[in-house]
Tab-separated table of C-alpha atoms in Angstrom:
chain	number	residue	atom	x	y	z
A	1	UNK	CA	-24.627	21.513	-6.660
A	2	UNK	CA	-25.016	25.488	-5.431
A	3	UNK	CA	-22.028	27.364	-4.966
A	4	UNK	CA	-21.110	29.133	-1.836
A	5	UNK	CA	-22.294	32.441	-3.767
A	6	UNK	CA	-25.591	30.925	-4.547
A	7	UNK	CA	-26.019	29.830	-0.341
A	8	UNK	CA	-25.494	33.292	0.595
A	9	UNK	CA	-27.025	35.059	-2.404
A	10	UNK	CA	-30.534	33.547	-1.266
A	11	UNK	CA	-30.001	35.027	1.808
A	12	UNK	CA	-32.933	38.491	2.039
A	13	UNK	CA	-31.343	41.778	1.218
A	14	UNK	CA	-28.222	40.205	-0.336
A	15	UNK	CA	-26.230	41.958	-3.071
A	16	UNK	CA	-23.998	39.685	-5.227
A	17	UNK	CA	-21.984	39.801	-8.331
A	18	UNK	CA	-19.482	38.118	-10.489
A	19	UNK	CA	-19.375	35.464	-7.916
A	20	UNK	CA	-18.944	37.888	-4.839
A	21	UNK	CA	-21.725	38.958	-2.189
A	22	UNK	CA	-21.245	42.494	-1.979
A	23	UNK	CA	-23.612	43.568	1.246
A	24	UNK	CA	-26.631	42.219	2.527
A	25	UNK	CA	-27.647	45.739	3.455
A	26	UNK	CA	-26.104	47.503	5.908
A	27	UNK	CA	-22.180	47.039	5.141
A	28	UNK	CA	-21.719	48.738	8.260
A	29	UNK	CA	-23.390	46.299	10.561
A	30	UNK	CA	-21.853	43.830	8.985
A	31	UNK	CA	-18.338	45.080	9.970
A	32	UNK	CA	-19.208	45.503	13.685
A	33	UNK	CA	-20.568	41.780	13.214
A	34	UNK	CA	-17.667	40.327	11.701
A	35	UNK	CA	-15.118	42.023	14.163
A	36	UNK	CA	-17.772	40.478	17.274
A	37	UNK	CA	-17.309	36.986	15.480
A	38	UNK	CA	-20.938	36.862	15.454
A	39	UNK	CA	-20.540	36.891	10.772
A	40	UNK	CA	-18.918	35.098	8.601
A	41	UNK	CA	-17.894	36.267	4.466
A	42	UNK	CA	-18.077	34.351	1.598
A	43	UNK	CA	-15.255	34.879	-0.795
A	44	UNK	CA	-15.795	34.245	-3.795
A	45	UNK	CA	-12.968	36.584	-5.134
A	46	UNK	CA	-10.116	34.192	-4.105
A	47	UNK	CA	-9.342	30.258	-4.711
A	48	UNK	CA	-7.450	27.326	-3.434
A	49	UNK	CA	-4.269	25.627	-4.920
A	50	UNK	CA	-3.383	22.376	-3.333
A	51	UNK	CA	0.732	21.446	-2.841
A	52	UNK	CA	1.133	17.716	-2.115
A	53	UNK	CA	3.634	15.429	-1.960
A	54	UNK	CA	7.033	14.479	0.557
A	55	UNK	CA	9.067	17.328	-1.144
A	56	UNK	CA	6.416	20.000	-0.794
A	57	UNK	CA	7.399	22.328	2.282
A	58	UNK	CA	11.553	22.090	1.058
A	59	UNK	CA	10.494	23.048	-2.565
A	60	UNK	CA	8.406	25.432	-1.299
A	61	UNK	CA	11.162	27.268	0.779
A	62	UNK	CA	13.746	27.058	-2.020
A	63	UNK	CA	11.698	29.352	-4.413
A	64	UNK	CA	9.853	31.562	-2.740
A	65	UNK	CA	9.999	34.466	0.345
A	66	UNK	CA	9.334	32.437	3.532
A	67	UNK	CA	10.508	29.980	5.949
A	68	UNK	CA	8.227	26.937	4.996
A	69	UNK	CA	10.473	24.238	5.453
A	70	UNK	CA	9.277	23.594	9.203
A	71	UNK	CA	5.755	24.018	8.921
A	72	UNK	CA	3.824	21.509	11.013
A	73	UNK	CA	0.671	20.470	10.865
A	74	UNK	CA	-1.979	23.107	11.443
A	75	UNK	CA	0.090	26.024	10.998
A	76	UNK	CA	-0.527	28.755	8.984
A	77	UNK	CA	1.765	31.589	7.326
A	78	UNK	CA	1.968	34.013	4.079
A	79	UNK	CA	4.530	33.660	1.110
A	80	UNK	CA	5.076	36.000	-2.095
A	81	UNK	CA	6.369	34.607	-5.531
A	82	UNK	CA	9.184	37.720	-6.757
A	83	UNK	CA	10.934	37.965	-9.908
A	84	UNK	CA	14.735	38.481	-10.029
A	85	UNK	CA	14.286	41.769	-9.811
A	86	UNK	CA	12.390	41.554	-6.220
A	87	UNK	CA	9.249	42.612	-7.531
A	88	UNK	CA	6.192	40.948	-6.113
A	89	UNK	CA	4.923	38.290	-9.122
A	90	UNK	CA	2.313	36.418	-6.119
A	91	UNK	CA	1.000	36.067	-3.144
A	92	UNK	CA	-1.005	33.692	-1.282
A	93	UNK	CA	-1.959	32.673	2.169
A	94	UNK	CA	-0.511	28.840	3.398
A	95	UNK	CA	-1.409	26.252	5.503
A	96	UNK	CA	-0.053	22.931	5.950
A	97	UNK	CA	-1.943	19.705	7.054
A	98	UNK	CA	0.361	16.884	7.611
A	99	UNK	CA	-0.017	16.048	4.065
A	100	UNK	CA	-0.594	18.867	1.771
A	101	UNK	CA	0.357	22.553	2.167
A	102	UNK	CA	-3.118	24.603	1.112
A	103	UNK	CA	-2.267	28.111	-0.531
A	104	UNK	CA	-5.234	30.845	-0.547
A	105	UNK	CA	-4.832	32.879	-3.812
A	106	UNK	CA	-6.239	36.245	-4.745
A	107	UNK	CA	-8.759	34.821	-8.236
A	108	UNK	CA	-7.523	36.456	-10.498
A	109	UNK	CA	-3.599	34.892	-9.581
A	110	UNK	CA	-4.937	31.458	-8.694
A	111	UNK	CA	-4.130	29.755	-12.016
A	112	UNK	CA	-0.975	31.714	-13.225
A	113	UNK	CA	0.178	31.251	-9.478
A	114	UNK	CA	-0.671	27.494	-9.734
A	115	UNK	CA	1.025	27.301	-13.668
A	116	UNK	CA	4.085	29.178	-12.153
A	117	UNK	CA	4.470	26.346	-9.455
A	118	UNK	CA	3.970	23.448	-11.852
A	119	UNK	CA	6.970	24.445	-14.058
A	120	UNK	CA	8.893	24.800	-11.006
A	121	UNK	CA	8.391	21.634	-10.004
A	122	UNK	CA	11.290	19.391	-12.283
A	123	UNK	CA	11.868	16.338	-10.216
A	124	UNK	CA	10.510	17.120	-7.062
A	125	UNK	CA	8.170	15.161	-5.638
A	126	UNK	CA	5.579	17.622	-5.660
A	127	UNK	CA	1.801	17.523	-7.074
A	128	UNK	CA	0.293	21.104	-7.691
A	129	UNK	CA	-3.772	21.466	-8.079
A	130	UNK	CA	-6.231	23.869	-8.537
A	131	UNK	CA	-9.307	22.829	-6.071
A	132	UNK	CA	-12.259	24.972	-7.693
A	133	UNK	CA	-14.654	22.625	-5.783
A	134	UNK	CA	-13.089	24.103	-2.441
A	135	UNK	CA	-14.480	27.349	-1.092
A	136	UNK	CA	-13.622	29.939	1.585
A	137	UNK	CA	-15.059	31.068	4.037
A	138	UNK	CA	-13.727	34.576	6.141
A	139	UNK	CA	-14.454	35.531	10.006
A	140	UNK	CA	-12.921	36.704	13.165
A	141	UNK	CA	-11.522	34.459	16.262
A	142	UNK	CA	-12.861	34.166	19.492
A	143	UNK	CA	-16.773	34.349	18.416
A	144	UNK	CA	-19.722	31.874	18.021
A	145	UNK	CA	-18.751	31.508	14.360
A	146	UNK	CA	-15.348	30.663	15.201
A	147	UNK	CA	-16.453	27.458	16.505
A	148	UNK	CA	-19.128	26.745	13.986
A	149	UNK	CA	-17.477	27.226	10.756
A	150	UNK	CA	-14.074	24.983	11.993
A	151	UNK	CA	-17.051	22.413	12.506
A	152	UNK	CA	-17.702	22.692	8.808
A	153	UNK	CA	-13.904	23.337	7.650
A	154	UNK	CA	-12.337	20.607	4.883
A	155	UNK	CA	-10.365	18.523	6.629
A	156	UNK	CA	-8.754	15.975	4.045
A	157	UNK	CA	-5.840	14.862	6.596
A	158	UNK	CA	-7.888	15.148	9.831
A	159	UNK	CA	-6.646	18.713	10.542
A	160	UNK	CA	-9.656	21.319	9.676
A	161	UNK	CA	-8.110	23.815	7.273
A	162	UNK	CA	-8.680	27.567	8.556
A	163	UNK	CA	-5.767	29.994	8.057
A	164	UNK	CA	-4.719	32.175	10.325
A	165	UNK	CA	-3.761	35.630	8.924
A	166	UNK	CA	-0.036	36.206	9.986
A	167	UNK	CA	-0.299	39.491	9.800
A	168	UNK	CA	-1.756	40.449	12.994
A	169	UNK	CA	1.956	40.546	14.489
A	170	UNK	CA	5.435	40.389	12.890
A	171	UNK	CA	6.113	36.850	11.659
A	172	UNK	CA	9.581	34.827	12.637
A	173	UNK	CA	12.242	36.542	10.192
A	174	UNK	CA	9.984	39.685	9.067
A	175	UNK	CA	10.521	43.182	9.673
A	176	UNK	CA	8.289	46.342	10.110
A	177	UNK	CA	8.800	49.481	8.694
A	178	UNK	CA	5.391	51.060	9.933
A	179	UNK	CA	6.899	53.345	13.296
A	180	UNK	CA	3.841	53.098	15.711
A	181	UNK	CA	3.284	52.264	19.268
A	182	UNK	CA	0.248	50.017	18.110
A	183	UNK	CA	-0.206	49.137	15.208
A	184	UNK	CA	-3.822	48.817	13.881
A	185	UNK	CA	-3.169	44.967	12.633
A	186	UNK	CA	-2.884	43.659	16.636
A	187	UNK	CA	-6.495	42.918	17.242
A	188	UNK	CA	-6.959	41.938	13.028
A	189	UNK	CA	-7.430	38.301	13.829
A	190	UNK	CA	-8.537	37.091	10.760
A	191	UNK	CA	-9.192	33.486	9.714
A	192	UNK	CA	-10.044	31.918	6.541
A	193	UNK	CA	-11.768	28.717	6.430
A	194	UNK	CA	-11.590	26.234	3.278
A	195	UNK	CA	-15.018	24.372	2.746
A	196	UNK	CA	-17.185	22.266	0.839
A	197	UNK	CA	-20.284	24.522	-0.397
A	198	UNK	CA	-22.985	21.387	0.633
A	199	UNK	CA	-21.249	21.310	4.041
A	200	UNK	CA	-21.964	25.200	4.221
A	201	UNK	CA	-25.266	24.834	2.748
A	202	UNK	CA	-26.582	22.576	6.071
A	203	UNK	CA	-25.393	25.137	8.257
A	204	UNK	CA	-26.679	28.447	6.952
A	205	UNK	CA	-29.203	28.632	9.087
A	206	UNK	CA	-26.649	29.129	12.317
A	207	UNK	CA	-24.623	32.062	10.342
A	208	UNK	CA	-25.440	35.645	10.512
A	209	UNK	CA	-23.204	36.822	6.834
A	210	UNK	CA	-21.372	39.553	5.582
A	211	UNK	CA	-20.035	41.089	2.286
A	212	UNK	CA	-17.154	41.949	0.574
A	213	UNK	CA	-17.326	45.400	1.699
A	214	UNK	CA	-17.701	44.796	5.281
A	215	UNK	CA	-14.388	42.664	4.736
A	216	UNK	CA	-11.990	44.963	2.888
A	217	UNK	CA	-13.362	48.139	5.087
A	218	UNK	CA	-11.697	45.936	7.955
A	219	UNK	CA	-9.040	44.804	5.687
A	220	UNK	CA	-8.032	48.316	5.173
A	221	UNK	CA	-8.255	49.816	8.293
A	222	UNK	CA	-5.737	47.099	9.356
A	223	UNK	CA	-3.138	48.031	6.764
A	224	UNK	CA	-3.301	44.829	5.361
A	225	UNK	CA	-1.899	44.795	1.435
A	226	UNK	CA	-3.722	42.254	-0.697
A	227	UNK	CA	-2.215	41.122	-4.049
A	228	UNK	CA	-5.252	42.055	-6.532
A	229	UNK	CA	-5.248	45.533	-5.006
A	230	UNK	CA	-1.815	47.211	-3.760
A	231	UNK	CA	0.225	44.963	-6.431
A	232	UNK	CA	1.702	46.112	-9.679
A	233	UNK	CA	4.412	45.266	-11.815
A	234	UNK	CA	6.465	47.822	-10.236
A	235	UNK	CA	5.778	46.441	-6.457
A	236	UNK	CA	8.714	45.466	-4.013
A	237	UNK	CA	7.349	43.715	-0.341
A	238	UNK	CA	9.055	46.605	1.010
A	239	UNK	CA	6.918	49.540	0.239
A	240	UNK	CA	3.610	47.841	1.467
A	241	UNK	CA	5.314	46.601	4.763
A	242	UNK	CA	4.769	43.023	3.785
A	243	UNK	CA	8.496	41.857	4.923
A	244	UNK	CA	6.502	42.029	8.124
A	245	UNK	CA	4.219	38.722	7.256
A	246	UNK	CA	5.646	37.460	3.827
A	247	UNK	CA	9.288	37.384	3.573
A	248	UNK	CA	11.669	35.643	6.348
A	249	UNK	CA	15.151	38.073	6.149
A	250	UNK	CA	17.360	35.117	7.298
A	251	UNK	CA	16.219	31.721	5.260
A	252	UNK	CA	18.519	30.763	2.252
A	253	UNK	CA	18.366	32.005	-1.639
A	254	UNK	CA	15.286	32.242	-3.212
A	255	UNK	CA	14.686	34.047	-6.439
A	256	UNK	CA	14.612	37.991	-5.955
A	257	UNK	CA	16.714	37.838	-2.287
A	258	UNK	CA	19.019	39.944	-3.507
A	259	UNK	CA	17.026	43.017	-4.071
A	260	UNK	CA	15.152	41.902	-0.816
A	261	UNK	CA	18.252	42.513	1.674
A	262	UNK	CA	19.919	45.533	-0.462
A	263	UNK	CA	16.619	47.512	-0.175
A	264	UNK	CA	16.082	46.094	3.283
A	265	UNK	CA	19.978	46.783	4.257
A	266	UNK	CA	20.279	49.961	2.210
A	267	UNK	CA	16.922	51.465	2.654
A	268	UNK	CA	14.878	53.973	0.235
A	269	UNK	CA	12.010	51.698	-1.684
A	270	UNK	CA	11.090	53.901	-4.217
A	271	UNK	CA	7.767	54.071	-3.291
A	272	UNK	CA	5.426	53.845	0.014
A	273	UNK	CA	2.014	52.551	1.638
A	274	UNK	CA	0.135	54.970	3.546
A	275	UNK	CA	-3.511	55.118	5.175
A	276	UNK	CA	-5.653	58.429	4.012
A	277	UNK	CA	-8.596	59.907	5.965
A	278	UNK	CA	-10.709	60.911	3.265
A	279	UNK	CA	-12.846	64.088	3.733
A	280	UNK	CA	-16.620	62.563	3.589
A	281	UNK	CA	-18.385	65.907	2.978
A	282	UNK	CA	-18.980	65.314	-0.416
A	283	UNK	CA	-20.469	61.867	-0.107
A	284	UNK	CA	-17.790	61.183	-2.804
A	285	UNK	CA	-15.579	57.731	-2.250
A	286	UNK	CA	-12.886	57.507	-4.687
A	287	UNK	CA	-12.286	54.884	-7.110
A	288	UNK	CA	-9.139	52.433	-7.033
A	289	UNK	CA	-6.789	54.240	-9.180
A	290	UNK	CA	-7.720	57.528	-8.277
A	291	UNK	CA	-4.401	60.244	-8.658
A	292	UNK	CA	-3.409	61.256	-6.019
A	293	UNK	CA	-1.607	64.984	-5.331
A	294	UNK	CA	1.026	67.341	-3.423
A	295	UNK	CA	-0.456	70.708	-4.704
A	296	UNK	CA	0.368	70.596	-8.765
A	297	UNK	CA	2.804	67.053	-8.430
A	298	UNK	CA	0.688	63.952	-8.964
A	299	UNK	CA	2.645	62.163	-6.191
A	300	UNK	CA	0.552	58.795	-6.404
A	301	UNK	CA	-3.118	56.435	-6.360
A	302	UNK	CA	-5.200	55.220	-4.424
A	303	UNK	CA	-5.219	51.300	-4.492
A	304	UNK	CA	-8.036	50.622	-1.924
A	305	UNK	CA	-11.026	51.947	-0.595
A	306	UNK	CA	-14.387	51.848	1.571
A	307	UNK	CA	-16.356	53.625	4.026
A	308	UNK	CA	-15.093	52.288	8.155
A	309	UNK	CA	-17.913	51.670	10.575
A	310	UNK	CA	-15.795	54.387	13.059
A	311	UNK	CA	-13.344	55.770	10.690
A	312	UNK	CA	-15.792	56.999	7.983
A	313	UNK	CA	-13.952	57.307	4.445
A	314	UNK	CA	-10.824	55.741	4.385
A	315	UNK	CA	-8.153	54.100	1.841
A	316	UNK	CA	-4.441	52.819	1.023
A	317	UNK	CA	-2.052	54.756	-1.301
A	318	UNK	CA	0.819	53.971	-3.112
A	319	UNK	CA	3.011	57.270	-2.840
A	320	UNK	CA	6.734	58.462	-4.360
A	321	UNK	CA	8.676	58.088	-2.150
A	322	UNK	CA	9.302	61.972	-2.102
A	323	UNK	CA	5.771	62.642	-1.555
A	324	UNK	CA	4.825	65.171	1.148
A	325	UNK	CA	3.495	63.797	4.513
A	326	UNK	CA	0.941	66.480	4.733
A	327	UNK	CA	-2.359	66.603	3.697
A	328	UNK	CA	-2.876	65.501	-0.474
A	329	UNK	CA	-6.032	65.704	-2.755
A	330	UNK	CA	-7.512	62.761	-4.410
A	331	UNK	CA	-8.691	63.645	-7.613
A	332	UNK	CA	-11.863	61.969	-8.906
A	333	UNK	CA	-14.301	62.787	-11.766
A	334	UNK	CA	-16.018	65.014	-9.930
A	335	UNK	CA	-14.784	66.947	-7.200
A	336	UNK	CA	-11.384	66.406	-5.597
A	337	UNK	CA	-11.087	64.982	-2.260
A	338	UNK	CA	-8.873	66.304	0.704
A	339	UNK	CA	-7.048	63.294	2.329
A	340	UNK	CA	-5.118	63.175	5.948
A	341	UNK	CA	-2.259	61.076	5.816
A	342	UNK	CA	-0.897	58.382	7.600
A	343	UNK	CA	2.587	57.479	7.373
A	344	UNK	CA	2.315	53.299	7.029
A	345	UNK	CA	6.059	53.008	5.425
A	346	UNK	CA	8.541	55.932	5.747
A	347	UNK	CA	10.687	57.145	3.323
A	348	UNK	CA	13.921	55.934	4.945
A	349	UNK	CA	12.152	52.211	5.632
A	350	UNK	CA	15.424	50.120	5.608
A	351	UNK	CA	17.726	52.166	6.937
A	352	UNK	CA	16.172	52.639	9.546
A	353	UNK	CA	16.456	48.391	10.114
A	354	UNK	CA	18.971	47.299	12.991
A	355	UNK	CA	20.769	45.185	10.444
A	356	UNK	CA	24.973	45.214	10.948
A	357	UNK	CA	27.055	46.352	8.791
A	358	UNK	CA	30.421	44.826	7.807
A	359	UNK	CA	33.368	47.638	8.085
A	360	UNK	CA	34.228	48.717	4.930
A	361	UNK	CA	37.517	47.256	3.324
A	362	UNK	CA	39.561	50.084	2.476
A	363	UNK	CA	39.386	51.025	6.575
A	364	UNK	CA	41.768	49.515	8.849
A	365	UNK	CA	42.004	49.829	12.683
A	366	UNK	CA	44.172	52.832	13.840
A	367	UNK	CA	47.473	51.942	13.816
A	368	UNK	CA	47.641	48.981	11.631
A	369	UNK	CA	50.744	48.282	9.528
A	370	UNK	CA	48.948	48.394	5.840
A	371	UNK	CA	51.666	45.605	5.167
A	372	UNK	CA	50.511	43.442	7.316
A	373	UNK	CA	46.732	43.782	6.607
């Protein structure tokens, strides 16, 4: 049976590695045609893990960042795995059916994700699977391939499962730390579609396509953090403003919650997404990992990349938190790259939350007898 690689792959002018499609082109046409809804992306570069069982949304909730418990069927959300430290271990995408919750996984954290869960799973009643025979496909609501690819969509339980990216607004619980009138993610509505590669296969023929590049270049300009690029073993949800779709602020302990509210109460991640403008004169585009500097101080990297359709040259950063908001340099290889910056989290994010404080002990209203305190 062909993969969904090998159904767009035969497609003329396509560009495909590793198990990705690339371009078929003219990445830049294929943004416009994605964000019309007129495209749809294979992705190849993530995978499906399927949570079944009567226990699954509860056990869910109890171990990791979001508010799962009252999922019905057909909705859609985001949750992150975090160590007891806070840090950000995984990530993945979820939607429930009725009868299983479906979680969208980055590749490469698909099967440690999935191992992670199993050993969690003691005697709940909970089944956890990898679904390599599942595929995914990506577009954007409210165009001609909305319609057509739900038509093709899995749909195990009688629900067709397509995601819907929460982070187009700030979910139930979240919080966001980016301080702009609008923010770039409002018209990102981005769906992911879980199918069967034959089912695809039929249907070709009614789908104009689009690569990976065409997908992160959107991605990007949305501010969107994605697990196999802006995540490290150093990575809190705060400094990539993913309390904002990932991580519910109110819902009860869950490994890592501690270092969620102190840095959320208290403020000062130690580090901080922002967008660059990279200067395209060069016709250079930095690699992921690139250093990033504040005239001698490396202050940072790049973590993603790509050239907009409008925006020309742009990326996300991880940055000190002391870095400079004015212009940086992007070292490469070959020639080093002046980047505008745009503030995504601020230094103070957290403390600059409307979260109450108690009084502090050792204070007592004026006039108080301390005896009688």
């Amino acid at each position: 049976m062909p993969t969904l690689i090998d159904v767009f792959a035969a497609l003329p002018g396509a560009i495909a590695t590793d198990g990705v499609l690339i371009h078929l082109g003219d990445p830049m046409r294929e943004q416009r045609r994605l964000l019309a809804g007129s495209a749809v992306a294979p992705l190849g570069d993530r995978g499906v893990i399927e949570v079944a069982g009567e226990d699954r949304l509860s056990w869910l909730d109890s171990i990791t960042s979001q508010a799962v418990a009252g999922l019905r069927s057909g909705d859609s959300t985001e949750l992150l795995v975090l160590d007891p430290q806070g840090r950000v271990e995984h990530a993945a995408g979820a939607f429930e059916d009725g009868s299983s919750v479906w979680l969208i996984a980055d590749a490469a954290d698909v099967e440690p994700l999935a191992a992670w869960l199993k050993r969690m799973v003691f005697r709940s009643r909970v089944t956890v699977s990898v679904r390599p025979e599942l595929e995914l496909i990506g577009f954007f609501a409210g165009g001609d391939a909305d319609a057509a690819v739900r038509a093709i969509a899995a749909a195990p339980g009688g629900t067709p499962l397509v995601w819907s990216d929460p982070w187009v607004a700030v979910q139930p619980g979240g919080h966001q730390y980016a301080n702009v009138a609008e923010h770039p993610a409002g018209e990102y509505a981005w769906r992911v579609a879980i199918v069967e590669a034959d089912a695809v296969a039929s249907a070709i023929s009614t789908f104009e396509a689009a690569g990976i590049l065409a997908v992160e270049a959107l991605r990007i300009a949305a501010w969107r953090p994605r697990w196999a690029s802006e995540v490290d073993e150093r990575s809190l949800p705060h400094e990539t403003d993913w309390i904002r779709s990932a991580v519910h602020l109110n819902k009860g302990c869950y490994r890592g919650q501690e270092t969620v509210a102190k840095v959320h109460n208290l403020g000062h991640p130690p580090r901080r997404l922002a967008a660059l403008h990279l200067d395209g004169s060069d016709d250079v585009l930095p690699e992921p990992g690139s250093a990033i500097f504040a005239g001698d101080a490396e202050v940072g990297h790049i973590t993603s990349v790509a050239r907009h359709y409008e925006d020309g040259p742009i990326a996300l950063a991880i940055l000190s938190r002391r870095a400079p908001t004015a212009e940086l340099i992007v070292r490469t290889d070959t020639v080093d790259v002046s980047a505008a910056q745009q503030v995504i989290v601020p230094a103070d994010a957290g403390a600059t939350a409307d979260v109450p404080r108690l009084t502090r002990l050792s204070r007592r209203p004026e006039g108080q007898d301390p005896r009688r305190a």
